[in-house]
Amino acid sequence: MPVVPPTKLAQLQKNVQNIRNVCVLAHVDHGKTTLSDALLATNGIISNKLAGKIRYLDSREDEQERGITMESSGISLYYKLLRKASDDTTTANSHVAEDGADSGEMLVASEYLVNLIDSPGHVDFASEVASAARLSDGALVLVDVVEGVCTQTVSVLRQAWVENVQPILFLNKIDRLIVEWQMTPSEAYVHMQQLIEQVNAVLAGFWEGDRLAEDSRKLEEAKEKWREAHGEDAPMSEWYLEEKDDSQIYFSPEQSNVLFGSAIDGWAFRVNHFAQIFAEKLGIPSPSKLQPLMWGDYFIDPKNRRRVLTRKQFSKLYGPGKAAAATPLFVQLCLSPIWQVYDSVVVEPNQEKVDKVIAALEVKVLPRDRRSKDRRILLTAIMQGWLPLAQACMVAIVEQLPSPAAAQVLRLPPLVHGEARSLADRSATEPKNNVERALYGCETGSDAEPAPLVAYIGKIISVPRGSLPEFTTGKSQRDRMAMSADEMRARGRDAVRRELALSRESATGTPLSMLSPSEGASLSGSGVATPLQEATSQPVSIDSLADAMKEKLSIGANSGGSGDGATETSVADENADPDASEDEVLVGFGRIYSGVIRVGDTVWAMQPKYSAKKANSQSYLKKVTVRALYMMMGREFVSLQQVPAGNVFGIRGLGGAILKSGTLASDSQTCPNLAAMHTETHPIVRVALEPVNPQDMARLARGLELLNQADPCVQVALQATGERVLVTAGELHLERCLKDLRERFAQCEIHVSEPIVPFREGIVRQHAQPGVALGEVGSSGQSLAIISNTTQRTSDTTESGEPHTKTADGPPRGEVTLTTANGQVTITVQVEPLPQKVTKFLLRHEGDIQRVVNLASSSQRRRRLAGVSEALGNDEAEDDAVVAANEESDSENESGEAKAVKPSSAADLGPWLQTRLRSGFRKAKGWEPQRVEYATDAGVRSFGPSMTGPNMLIYSRSVLEQSSKPNDSWFKQLSNKPIPESSSAATPMLSDGEDSNIDGDAPEAGQLADSAAQAGYTIRDFEESVNTGFQLATRSGPVCFEPLVGTAVTIKSFVFSSSSRDAEPDNGAGGSSSGANVASTSVLSGQIISTVRDAIKAGFLHWSPRLYLAMYTCDIQATSEVLGKVYGVIARRRGRILSEEMREGTPYFTIRAAIPIVESFGFADEIRKRTSGAAIPLLIFRGFEPLDTDPFWVPTTEEELEDLGEKADRDNVAKKYMDKVRKRKGLFVERKIIEHAEKQRTLKK
């Protein structure tokens, strides 16, 4: 097919009914890019012979080398569909074609624009899949029939489900069933039946989850209405759930939403294709009557070949034995002919059979293909002529997938309102205003009344400046193909004139910019004055002429010496293109939902955190000017002047306004900010970067800034130590980012540290090792020495150095009493481990706790907590990733908790969390029922770190009575009552120097000091200080400064010493006593923070500490021959096998293992080498798991000493990890430098 000119594609963008936005989703190496090549061949972009080999959309060099896709890329394709005139499918862009070849019926031709997005399949690049799904309305989901439903297959199906994308299933690589497995057509049919059932089972799980959430929401609404009508205590009458039909969400070949084929051999089909062929032969009046019988237990009557029987009818006529051996209709009509072609061409080559097959199928095969020694070439030629892959896929896309106008009615309401809604809900939402009406209808408006502009930018890509058409020195290959002969001759004449002008310049020495218009410009073949360029030949355009005239005018004005020249120059500088001097240009890849966007328009760029209702979110809003618009054509960009609604496009001019994704709108107040994308993976692998040459530090900083914008799953952080940290999703993602930094963004040599893997710290109910609580391990270190001194000063210990155990006259284990540096406040803290069930529950529901906290926060409280979060540290990115990654569904509850329906509204989450939390404490050691009842009712004051983590801050009864809210529960008061203003009067250092009372009637500083002097301070005045100390302690523990997990901190006493306060010296003549008291209060707040933090760390070391390792779930498919080698590699990496099962009917084993991330680097390469490429692992982050070894353990008993010796030759793995982290952070590490001091010698020169 000839190349389709870009003008034709731009014209098709205006007909929204004939646009299809589709992405290709699959597990890694399931054939996505090969399928895309076949579709590209229909537009003449690549040759049919190269389809599947050139991998056109894999434009990166490392993508071609590795053979996998790393970046999603889009391309616009043209497709012309011919239908019978009798079909009611005529559109505005249809026209009548010639008569049909056989039937003589009139055919109607419809032209379609297919915006195709090819996405990666590797788990490290799941964020690219999220952006591709957000910009699309439909998806082609590929499944390898040999490997089956893999982990990433489930992930991409979930991504399509969450984004309300209509999928089509493509069962790929059927040729492997014939050639490799040598299955019969009947065996292949059973295998594919099971495979479709597995995919449908995944969709059924999504349906059930959404259905339960929806029913729970409707039940709560019904209860609320019942209470309003009949009172609070009135029993509710019976309520029944509404039945819903879920048949439309499943894949079924008879519904034409399943494709069968082989992308590498270039063929595919749907059952309706064979139904059209065999309907007349079987005596069925129409193909639509035969199509439902093409899949399932339907058989041709052996005696009457024109009749189709069910299994029951067949058994009744011919007996159960013959019915069991009968061949289904799908096997007999669809699979058997394909098997015959493969048998005659590839399996058992027979030229006579090949000639008969070619004649029977009526396909054209070139003589050179017949004589080819490569049988695959002949096979591809036959199958492409009989069942062309591109035609089957294009027809399925056009017929099965919705247009933007039809899709946005279902897809946009959840994005606009943030409601949880998926394919399970097919009901249309009524628009509430003109903006929603334009969005749901995909309206473009008119010149007189334009529709509001709303577009979503799915990701930002970085491209070399020379690859953009406005910066290139010549036309692209596509433009040269579209040029006519006259245009090419005119272009040649212009080039000759430029050569003559350049030779004149070199001879006279006169620069071209100083020539007069008559000397410096020449008429082109079209009669347009073309400005002469300095060195290289560039395409003639009106823009270049205007730029040259502006430059000349500014030179003439400046030479005249008038003041107007400076003004014109400043205006020109403001209008100058900022990307003209950059090597890498940022281009947004987005989708326009309503309105029309044009070059030169000024639009509002809204980041995901922006909200028109929040005054403090204005920093996430910026006005930008559209510099250029592009049609995405894979490796090339085609310039556009405007893009109407419903299309995928590229946009330049968003640098600095949108970081990774965001919304573009014509009005920031009325237009909605579309919801952020849902991603399956989060960055977890961290490395520190520094340039080899210190002078390149600025280049590295600029390169990291570009990388952070160009990669949707990358995070860049600058630590307090000045260390630049790069956070990526995995090892392969890290390699790609480093390659981009070295070669494109920073363009300098970079030194990369060892991967920085996050850990967590916890405790168990066991005795601590001797000396740990006393700080002897870190006696000369930075953190443990402080804990050692304070612990020895404030609490009694035994002569042997053993920490306290719970005795009749001693404090309980984990209890520490510390006094502030000025001696005014004495705080007693008890630290103890939470039950494992409670820890898992808090990890799973951190998002729910955050919702409750956000709901309860007043405007002043949010401002103060923002200041606390800024003071707490600079590692927010890691914690956010871990929080999101640890949010699991309730169906995966391993603790055996009683399942209760979680309320959808945040107002009801508090009591629900309280009930579930109590059940987790049931029968837990060290937690009596009365204590649990109190702790979960009124005792809990906060969670940490970041106010939502798996650690609890509890007030004892005596401390609670002195607090600001003694009778309120955290769970109930947050959801039902506003926070009293009196509780916000604490901690002056955290209030940014503002008055705590926003109503203006707060007491002055002197009055506050006088009242404090009379009544004495209590914990009511320093609650925020205590909470801040708790947050700091849980954010960085004492073992290796990593966040804590599963720790309960109880404030047992808070005593203020009035004698110490009265003994303080006066401020002197320089200030008043009230000012001194206020300053003293601020200093005391800081001392309380540090005291609480140190006390928690000291109490933590009274227990036996444990490290929590970040873990990967490893999925591997391998044959029995390499199974032992796979197990050996997993064992060397300290992994454990979770499950192993053999796929029925295949020689493959599916192995699932858990591997520590710290041991996973190089794991994929090692397992490929050991198995000679027969096994490829897929690593997915699964959360944190405890390592059941005390990092301070040393052999002490006789048995341990006999087994291990005094040196403990067996490495303590936990201590190894701890020392590695402490060394990286610059902390003290205990190690022996001299083992045998008596063996010395003097080195002589």
PDB file of C-alpha atoms in Angstrom, residues 222-237:
ATOM      1  CA  ALA A 222     -30.324   2.948  51.774  1.00  0.00           C
ATOM      2  CA  LYS A 223     -29.641   2.819  55.521  1.00  0.00           C
ATOM      3  CA  GLU A 224     -29.111   6.561  55.653  1.00  0.00           C
ATOM      4  CA  LYS A 225     -32.385   7.245  53.863  1.00  0.00           C
ATOM      5  CA  TRP A 226     -34.191   4.780  56.173  1.00  0.00           C
ATOM      6  CA  ARG A 227     -32.847   6.511  59.293  1.00  0.00           C
ATOM      7  CA  GLU A 228     -33.897   9.925  57.998  1.00  0.00           C
ATOM      8  CA  ALA A 229     -37.414   8.661  57.338  1.00  0.00           C
ATOM      9  CA  HIS A 230     -38.002   6.354  60.342  1.00  0.00           C
ATOM     10  CA  GLY A 231     -35.510   7.448  62.996  1.00  0.00           C
ATOM     11  CA  GLU A 232     -32.101   6.275  64.141  1.00  0.00           C
ATOM     12  CA  ASP A 233     -33.239   3.151  66.042  1.00  0.00           C
ATOM     13  CA  ALA A 234     -35.872   1.924  63.591  1.00  0.00           C
ATOM     14  CA  PRO A 235     -35.015  -1.535  62.175  1.00  0.00           C
ATOM     15  CA  MET A 236     -34.506  -1.533  58.436  1.00  0.00           C
ATOM     16  CA  SER A 237     -36.757  -3.623  56.264  1.00  0.00           C
TER      17      SER A 237
END
